[in-house]
Coordinates of C-alpha atoms in Angstrom, one line a residue:
M1 CA 84.7 83.6 113.9
I2 CA 85.4 86.4 116.3
E3 CA 87.7 89.4 115.4
L4 CA 90.4 90.0 117.9
I5 CA 91.3 93.7 118.5
P6 CA 94.0 94.6 121.0
A7 CA 93.7 98.0 122.7
I8 CA 96.0 100.8 123.7
D9 CA 94.6 103.4 126.1
I10 CA 96.7 106.6 126.3
I11 CA 97.2 109.1 129.1
H12 CA 100.1 111.6 128.9
G13 CA 101.6 109.6 126.0
Q14 CA 101.7 106.4 128.1
C15 CA 100.0 103.0 127.5
V16 CA 97.7 102.5 130.5
R17 CA 94.6 100.7 131.7
L18 CA 92.0 101.9 134.1
T19 CA 89.6 100.0 136.3
K20 CA 85.9 100.8 135.7
G21 CA 87.0 104.1 134.1
D22 CA 88.6 105.4 137.3
Y23 CA 91.5 107.8 136.3
D24 CA 92.8 107.5 139.8
A25 CA 93.1 103.7 139.4
K26 CA 95.3 103.7 136.3
K27 CA 98.2 101.3 135.7
V28 CA 101.0 102.2 133.3
Y29 CA 102.2 99.3 131.1
S30 CA 104.5 101.1 128.7
N31 CA 106.0 104.6 128.1
D32 CA 106.1 103.8 124.4
P33 CA 102.7 103.1 122.8
V34 CA 104.3 102.9 119.3
E35 CA 106.5 100.0 120.4
V36 CA 103.4 98.3 121.9
A37 CA 101.6 98.7 118.6
R38 CA 104.6 97.2 116.8
R39 CA 104.5 94.2 119.1
F40 CA 100.8 93.6 118.3
E41 CA 101.7 93.8 114.6
E42 CA 104.5 91.3 115.0
L43 CA 102.1 88.9 116.7
G44 CA 100.0 89.0 113.5
F45 CA 97.2 91.4 114.4
R46 CA 96.0 93.7 111.7
R47 CA 93.7 96.0 113.7
L48 CA 94.2 98.1 116.8
H49 CA 91.8 100.0 119.1
I50 CA 93.2 103.3 120.5
V51 CA 91.5 105.3 123.2
D52 CA 92.6 108.9 123.9
L53 CA 91.8 109.0 127.6
D54 CA 93.2 112.5 127.9
G55 CA 90.8 113.4 125.1
A56 CA 87.8 111.8 126.8
K57 CA 88.6 113.8 129.9
S58 CA 89.3 117.1 128.1
K59 CA 86.4 116.8 125.6
H60 CA 88.6 117.2 122.6
I61 CA 91.1 115.1 120.8
V62 CA 94.5 115.3 122.5
N63 CA 96.7 112.4 121.5
D64 CA 96.5 112.7 117.7
R65 CA 100.3 112.8 117.6
V66 CA 100.6 109.4 119.2
L67 CA 97.9 108.1 116.7
R68 CA 99.9 109.5 113.8
A69 CA 103.2 107.9 115.1
I70 CA 101.5 104.5 115.3
T71 CA 99.9 104.6 111.9
Q72 CA 103.2 105.7 110.4
A73 CA 105.2 103.1 112.2
T74 CA 102.9 100.1 111.5
R75 CA 100.5 98.7 108.9
L76 CA 97.8 98.3 111.5
T77 CA 94.2 99.4 110.7
V78 CA 93.4 101.7 113.6
D79 CA 90.1 102.7 115.1
F80 CA 90.3 105.7 117.4
G81 CA 88.1 107.2 120.1
G82 CA 88.1 109.5 123.1
G83 CA 87.2 113.2 123.1
I84 CA 85.5 113.2 119.7
K85 CA 83.2 116.2 120.0
T86 CA 83.5 118.1 116.7
E87 CA 83.9 117.5 113.0
E88 CA 87.4 119.0 113.4
D89 CA 88.2 116.2 115.9
I90 CA 87.0 113.6 113.4
R91 CA 89.0 115.0 110.6
K92 CA 92.1 115.3 112.8
A93 CA 91.8 111.6 113.6
F94 CA 91.4 110.7 110.0
D95 CA 94.3 112.9 109.0
A96 CA 96.5 111.2 111.6
G97 CA 95.8 107.8 110.0
A98 CA 92.7 106.4 111.7
A99 CA 90.6 104.2 109.6
M100 CA 87.5 104.4 111.8
V101 CA 86.5 106.8 114.6
T102 CA 84.4 105.9 117.7
V103 CA 81.8 108.5 118.7
G104 CA 80.0 108.1 122.0
S105 CA 78.9 111.0 124.1
I106 CA 77.9 113.2 121.2
A107 CA 75.5 110.5 120.0
V108 CA 73.7 110.9 123.3
T109 CA 73.9 114.7 123.8
H110 CA 73.6 115.9 120.2
P111 CA 71.9 113.1 118.1
E112 CA 71.3 115.4 115.1
L113 CA 75.0 116.2 114.9
F114 CA 76.0 112.5 115.1
L115 CA 73.5 111.7 112.3
S116 CA 75.0 114.4 110.1
W117 CA 78.4 112.9 110.7
L118 CA 77.0 109.5 109.8
E119 CA 75.7 110.8 106.6
Q120 CA 78.9 112.8 105.8
F121 CA 81.6 110.2 106.7
G122 CA 79.6 107.0 106.2
A123 CA 78.6 104.1 108.4
D124 CA 81.7 102.1 107.6
R125 CA 84.0 104.8 109.1
L126 CA 82.1 105.6 112.3
I127 CA 81.7 103.3 115.3
L128 CA 78.9 104.1 117.7
G129 CA 80.3 103.9 121.3
A130 CA 77.8 102.5 123.8
D131 CA 79.4 102.6 127.2
V132 CA 76.9 101.1 129.7
R133 CA 76.3 101.3 133.4
N134 CA 73.2 100.0 135.1
G135 CA 71.5 99.8 131.7
K136 CA 72.1 103.5 130.9
V137 CA 74.6 105.0 128.4
S138 CA 77.4 106.9 130.1
I139 CA 79.1 110.0 128.7
N140 CA 82.1 112.3 129.0
G141 CA 84.7 109.7 129.8
W142 CA 82.3 107.6 132.0
K143 CA 82.0 110.4 134.5
E144 CA 78.3 110.9 133.9
D145 CA 75.3 108.6 133.4
S146 CA 72.7 109.8 130.9
T147 CA 69.0 108.9 131.0
E148 CA 69.4 107.1 127.6
D149 CA 68.4 103.5 127.8
L150 CA 70.8 101.2 125.9
T151 CA 68.1 99.4 123.9
T152 CA 66.4 102.6 122.8
F153 CA 69.8 104.1 122.0
L154 CA 70.9 101.3 119.8
K155 CA 67.5 100.9 118.0
K156 CA 67.5 104.6 117.1
Y157 CA 70.8 104.6 115.4
I158 CA 70.7 101.2 113.8
R159 CA 67.5 102.4 112.1
H160 CA 69.6 105.2 110.7
G161 CA 72.3 102.9 109.2
V162 CA 74.8 102.3 112.1
K163 CA 76.7 99.1 111.5
N164 CA 79.5 99.1 114.0
V165 CA 78.9 99.4 117.8
L166 CA 81.5 99.2 120.5
C167 CA 79.8 98.3 123.7
T168 CA 81.6 98.5 127.0
E169 CA 80.0 97.3 130.3
I170 CA 81.7 99.7 132.6
S171 CA 81.2 97.6 135.7
K172 CA 83.3 94.9 134.0
D173 CA 86.0 97.0 132.5
G174 CA 89.5 96.4 133.8
T175 CA 88.3 94.0 136.5
L176 CA 89.4 90.8 134.7
Q177 CA 86.1 89.2 135.9
G178 CA 84.8 88.2 132.6
P179 CA 82.7 90.0 129.9
A180 CA 79.0 90.8 130.1
F181 CA 78.0 87.7 128.1
E182 CA 74.3 88.1 128.6
L183 CA 74.3 91.8 127.5
Y184 CA 76.1 91.0 124.3
R185 CA 74.0 87.9 123.7
D186 CA 70.8 90.0 124.0
I187 CA 72.1 92.7 121.6
M188 CA 73.1 90.2 118.9
R189 CA 69.7 88.4 119.3
A190 CA 67.9 91.7 118.7
Y191 CA 70.3 92.9 115.9
P192 CA 72.0 89.9 114.2
Q193 CA 73.2 92.1 111.4
L194 CA 75.2 94.3 113.7
H195 CA 79.0 94.3 113.9
L196 CA 79.2 94.3 117.7
I197 CA 82.5 94.8 119.4
A198 CA 82.5 93.6 123.0
S199 CA 84.7 95.4 125.4
G200 CA 85.4 95.1 129.1
G201 CA 86.2 92.3 131.6
V202 CA 88.1 89.9 129.3
S203 CA 90.3 87.8 131.6
S204 CA 91.4 84.8 129.5
A205 CA 91.4 83.0 126.2
D206 CA 88.4 81.0 127.5
D207 CA 86.4 84.3 127.7
I208 CA 87.2 85.0 124.1
R209 CA 86.2 81.5 123.0
Q210 CA 82.9 81.9 124.9
L211 CA 82.2 85.2 123.1
D212 CA 83.0 83.4 119.8
R213 CA 80.6 80.6 120.7
E214 CA 77.9 83.2 121.5
G215 CA 78.3 84.6 117.9
I216 CA 79.8 88.0 119.0
P217 CA 81.5 89.4 115.9
A218 CA 84.5 91.1 117.6
V219 CA 86.2 91.7 121.0
V220 CA 88.5 94.4 122.3
F221 CA 91.0 93.3 125.0
G222 CA 93.9 95.0 126.8
K223 CA 94.6 94.4 130.5
A224 CA 94.4 90.6 130.3
F225 CA 97.0 90.6 127.5
Y226 CA 99.4 93.0 129.2
E227 CA 99.3 91.0 132.4
G228 CA 100.0 87.7 130.6
R229 CA 96.6 86.1 131.1
I230 CA 96.1 85.5 127.4
D231 CA 98.5 83.4 125.3
I232 CA 97.6 84.6 121.8
S233 CA 99.4 81.7 120.2
R234 CA 96.9 79.3 121.8
L235 CA 93.9 81.1 120.3
D236 CA 93.0 79.4 117.0
L237 CA 91.0 82.4 115.9
P238 CA 91.3 84.7 112.9
R239 CA 92.8 88.2 113.5
G240 CA 92.2 91.4 111.7
L241 CA 89.2 92.9 109.9
A242 CA 86.6 90.6 108.4
K243 CA 87.2 89.7 104.7
R244 CA 84.8 91.2 102.3
I245 CA 82.8 89.7 99.5
I246 CA 82.1 92.2 96.7
P247 CA 79.9 91.5 93.6
C248 CA 81.0 93.7 90.6
L249 CA 78.5 94.9 88.1
D250 CA 79.8 96.2 84.7
V251 CA 77.1 98.5 83.4
K252 CA 76.6 99.4 79.7
D253 CA 73.7 101.5 78.6
G254 CA 71.8 100.8 81.9
M255 CA 72.2 97.0 81.9
T256 CA 74.7 94.7 83.7
V257 CA 77.0 92.8 81.3
K258 CA 79.8 90.3 81.7
G259 CA 82.5 89.0 79.4
T260 CA 85.6 86.9 79.3
N261 CA 89.1 88.4 79.3
F262 CA 87.4 91.8 78.9
V263 CA 85.5 90.8 75.7
N264 CA 82.4 88.8 74.5
L265 CA 79.9 90.7 76.7
R266 CA 76.5 89.2 77.6
Q267 CA 73.7 90.7 79.6
A268 CA 73.2 89.8 83.3
G269 CA 70.2 91.9 84.4
D270 CA 69.1 95.3 85.8
P271 CA 71.9 96.7 88.0
V272 CA 69.6 98.3 90.5
E273 CA 67.7 95.1 91.0
L274 CA 70.9 93.0 91.2
G275 CA 72.4 95.5 93.6
K276 CA 69.4 95.2 96.0
A277 CA 69.4 91.4 95.7
Y278 CA 73.1 91.3 96.6
S279 CA 72.7 93.7 99.5
D280 CA 69.8 91.6 100.9
A281 CA 71.9 88.4 100.4
G282 CA 74.7 89.6 102.6
A283 CA 77.3 91.2 100.2
D284 CA 79.7 93.4 102.1
E285 CA 80.1 96.0 99.4
L286 CA 79.3 96.5 95.7
V287 CA 81.2 97.9 92.7
F288 CA 79.5 99.4 89.7
L289 CA 81.7 100.1 86.7
D290 CA 80.4 102.2 83.8
I291 CA 81.8 100.8 80.5
T292 CA 79.6 103.1 78.4
A293 CA 81.6 105.5 76.1
S294 CA 78.9 108.1 75.3
A295 CA 78.0 111.2 77.3
E296 CA 74.3 110.1 77.2
G297 CA 75.4 106.8 78.8
R298 CA 77.2 108.7 81.6
K299 CA 74.0 110.5 82.5
T300 CA 72.1 107.1 82.5
F301 CA 74.8 105.7 84.8
T302 CA 74.6 108.7 87.2
D303 CA 70.8 108.2 87.4
M304 CA 71.4 104.6 88.2
V305 CA 73.8 105.4 91.0
T306 CA 71.0 107.5 92.6
K307 CA 68.5 104.7 92.4
V308 CA 71.0 102.2 93.8
A309 CA 71.7 104.5 96.8
Q310 CA 68.0 104.5 97.5
E311 CA 67.7 100.7 97.5
I312 CA 70.8 99.4 99.3
N313 CA 72.3 99.8 102.8
I314 CA 75.9 98.7 102.1
P315 CA 78.8 100.7 100.7
F316 CA 79.3 100.8 97.0
T317 CA 82.0 102.0 94.7
V318 CA 81.5 103.4 91.2
G319 CA 84.1 103.7 88.4
G320 CA 84.4 104.4 84.7
G321 CA 84.7 107.7 83.0
I322 CA 86.2 109.5 86.0
N323 CA 88.7 112.0 84.7
E324 CA 88.5 115.0 87.0
L325 CA 87.2 116.1 90.4
S326 CA 83.8 117.2 88.9
D327 CA 83.2 113.5 87.9
V328 CA 83.9 112.5 91.5
E329 CA 81.6 115.1 92.9
R330 CA 78.8 114.1 90.5
L331 CA 78.9 110.5 91.6
L332 CA 79.4 111.1 95.3
Y333 CA 76.5 113.6 95.2
A334 CA 74.4 110.9 93.4
G335 CA 75.0 108.6 96.4
A336 CA 78.2 106.6 95.9
D337 CA 80.5 105.9 98.8
K338 CA 83.7 105.6 96.9
V339 CA 85.1 106.1 93.4
S340 CA 87.4 103.9 91.4
V341 CA 90.0 105.4 89.0
N342 CA 92.0 103.5 86.5
S343 CA 93.2 104.7 83.1
A344 CA 92.8 108.4 84.0
A345 CA 95.0 108.0 87.0
I346 CA 97.7 106.3 85.0
K347 CA 97.5 109.1 82.4
R348 CA 97.5 111.8 85.2
P349 CA 98.6 110.4 88.6
E350 CA 97.8 113.8 90.2
L351 CA 94.2 112.8 90.0
I352 CA 94.6 110.4 92.9
S353 CA 96.2 113.2 95.0
E354 CA 93.5 115.6 94.1
I355 CA 90.7 113.2 95.1
T356 CA 92.2 112.2 98.4
R357 CA 93.0 115.8 99.4
K358 CA 89.5 116.9 98.8
F359 CA 87.4 113.8 99.8
G360 CA 89.8 111.7 101.9
S361 CA 91.7 108.4 101.1
Q362 CA 88.7 106.3 102.0
V363 CA 86.9 107.6 98.9
C364 CA 89.6 106.7 96.4
V365 CA 90.0 103.2 95.1
C366 CA 92.8 102.7 92.5
A367 CA 91.8 100.0 90.0
I368 CA 94.6 98.3 88.2
D369 CA 94.1 96.0 85.2
A370 CA 97.3 94.1 84.7
R371 CA 98.5 91.2 82.6
C372 CA 101.5 88.9 83.1
D373 CA 103.6 89.2 80.0
G374 CA 106.8 87.1 79.9
G375 CA 106.9 86.8 83.7
E376 CA 106.3 90.5 84.3
W377 CA 103.0 92.1 85.3
Y378 CA 102.3 95.2 83.2
C379 CA 99.4 97.7 83.7
Y380 CA 96.9 98.1 80.9
V381 CA 94.5 101.0 80.1
K382 CA 91.5 101.7 77.9
G383 CA 89.5 98.7 79.1
G384 CA 92.5 96.4 78.8
R385 CA 93.3 97.2 75.2
E386 CA 96.5 99.1 75.6
R387 CA 99.6 98.0 77.5
T388 CA 101.6 100.7 79.4
P389 CA 105.3 100.5 80.5
L390 CA 104.2 100.6 84.1
R391 CA 104.8 97.5 86.2
L392 CA 102.1 96.4 88.6
L393 CA 104.0 96.8 91.9
D394 CA 105.6 100.1 90.9
W395 CA 102.2 101.7 90.0
A396 CA 100.5 100.3 93.1
H397 CA 103.2 101.8 95.3
E398 CA 102.8 105.2 93.7
A399 CA 99.0 105.1 94.0
Q400 CA 99.4 104.3 97.7
E401 CA 101.9 107.2 98.2
R402 CA 99.5 109.5 96.5
G403 CA 96.8 108.6 99.0
A404 CA 94.7 105.9 97.4
G405 CA 92.7 104.0 100.1
E406 CA 92.5 100.6 98.4
I407 CA 93.9 98.8 95.4
L408 CA 91.5 96.9 93.2
F409 CA 93.7 94.5 91.2
T410 CA 92.2 92.7 88.2
S411 CA 94.3 90.0 86.6
M412 CA 93.5 90.1 82.8
N413 CA 95.0 86.6 82.5
H414 CA 92.4 85.3 84.9
D415 CA 89.3 87.5 84.2
G416 CA 86.3 85.4 83.4
V417 CA 88.0 82.1 82.9
K418 CA 87.1 80.8 86.4
D419 CA 90.4 79.1 87.2
G420 CA 91.1 81.0 90.4
F421 CA 92.6 84.4 91.3
A422 CA 96.2 85.5 90.7
N423 CA 97.3 84.6 94.2
E424 CA 101.0 85.0 93.8
A425 CA 100.7 88.5 92.5
L426 CA 98.1 89.3 95.2
A427 CA 100.4 88.2 97.9
Q428 CA 103.2 90.4 96.6
L429 CA 100.9 93.4 96.7
A430 CA 99.7 92.5 100.2
D431 CA 103.2 92.1 101.5
S432 CA 104.5 95.3 100.0
L433 CA 101.6 97.7 100.6
S434 CA 99.8 98.9 103.8
I435 CA 96.4 99.6 102.2
P436 CA 93.8 96.9 101.5
I437 CA 93.9 94.8 98.4
I438 CA 90.8 93.7 96.5
A439 CA 91.3 90.6 94.4
S440 CA 89.5 90.5 91.0
G441 CA 89.5 88.1 88.1
G442 CA 89.2 84.3 88.1
A443 CA 86.5 83.3 90.6
G444 CA 84.9 80.1 89.6
K445 CA 84.2 78.2 92.8
M446 CA 84.2 78.8 96.5
E447 CA 87.7 77.4 97.0
H448 CA 89.0 80.2 94.8
F449 CA 87.8 82.8 97.3
R450 CA 89.3 80.8 100.2
D451 CA 92.7 80.7 98.4
A452 CA 92.6 84.4 97.6
F453 CA 92.3 85.1 101.3
L454 CA 94.7 82.5 102.6
Y455 CA 97.4 82.5 99.9
G456 CA 96.8 85.7 98.1
K457 CA 96.4 87.6 101.5
A458 CA 93.6 89.7 99.9
D459 CA 91.4 91.9 102.1
A460 CA 88.4 91.4 99.8
A461 CA 87.5 89.3 96.8
L462 CA 85.4 90.6 93.9
A463 CA 83.5 88.6 91.3
A464 CA 80.8 89.0 88.8
S465 CA 79.5 86.1 86.6
V466 CA 79.5 83.5 89.4
F467 CA 77.1 85.7 91.3
H468 CA 75.1 87.1 88.4
F469 CA 74.3 83.7 86.9
G470 CA 73.6 82.0 90.2
E471 CA 76.7 79.7 90.2
I472 CA 77.6 80.7 93.8
G473 CA 75.3 82.1 96.4
I474 CA 76.7 84.7 98.8
P475 CA 75.2 83.2 101.9
Q476 CA 76.5 79.7 101.0
L477 CA 79.9 81.2 100.2
K478 CA 80.2 83.0 103.5
K479 CA 79.1 79.8 105.4
Y480 CA 81.8 77.9 103.5
L481 CA 84.5 80.5 104.3
R482 CA 83.6 80.5 108.0
Q483 CA 84.0 76.7 108.0
E484 CA 87.4 77.1 106.4
G485 CA 88.5 79.5 109.2
I486 CA 88.1 82.7 107.2
N487 CA 86.7 85.7 109.2
V488 CA 83.7 86.9 107.3
R489 CA 80.5 88.7 108.4
I490 CA 77.4 86.6 108.2

């Protein structure tokens, strides 16, 4: 089902809309973009698209203060574009709270620079902006048409790993005459794996439904909503980012293993081969956890990370034995996208702050192993062998405050027993935190994933044995979740 993304375009601190990119044809809808963002959040949206039109015109980021005010005032996941011309602009946007950044003109005028950013920041944090007029990609705030053909443009960057594309048909934008259905249909036919975000021309809920029927993954809309043409309550469509399915591979001495309640391990296969198979099957991300104690085992694990990075094209997180920044550097250099910290962070919480200051919040996943003892959830360390005085919610809040980008919560009560996730505790985390929550521990059947998303309010669900031993196939799981109204990428 299609992802709904409301938009806020900013000029001089005001929420505006243009027609066909014409700055002289702007209409102001609010003098308070923060209040508009709060309204979207109240309506149930979880994602917001912000365009810095001053930045697009000035060729450098301008409205980062507005971006920061919105990300501080709401829990919305924000993607931000307009005027992104340098690495400094990208970092400024991320520092102001953007989860993703849209880059357009630079990808046309300086492709080598864009490719370096793609490698540096990752395909999950960059959106390729493809603004189209007469089949050619436009640049510099739509003031110029390049000689770059859209098809060639997309093919070039998708081949280099681009996953997210925001495509705006300029002749449609702001006209309320309907989207460029044929254009988006052709793109999805050529690149079915792409997370395409359609933009421009949306005039009604019927337009959005039609895009959904065409299989378009996401749509940005603004003017139609501001002018009362879309009644969101009548759209029976999921809102927010797509839910993620994440296989987890516990690695011991170079082999994948799995147990029950953190004990009774059995082998499940080669982690590199399994990782590639999961990537090919449609997994959204992977997690590899090193449960080896020896220094020799750590080297084996690092070598495995390098091999995995060469074989898969989806993000993957690694954890286990990360005690200091040099461990993080070693694993990121080997090819990992994120690192997961657990016991070491509880022992020395400053580790989270150090990681996020140097590498960014998106790199740091705080894993929490917790058990419900006497009605209270307590955090455990040392592979679940030692209870701490820390309560789950208290530690999760501190991890967020220190800059962690996600919480990976494993219920030790549920791990490996296949009776479902700890949905009540998950919902408490989701309601009290603003960062994504990954559910772990308890998956036994497809309904358990559905419940984790619907009742546990999780952003992602992680599982191991049901995938490793062929009890649930990822394509079948995603098809089932779609049928149940859960927004997943297929």
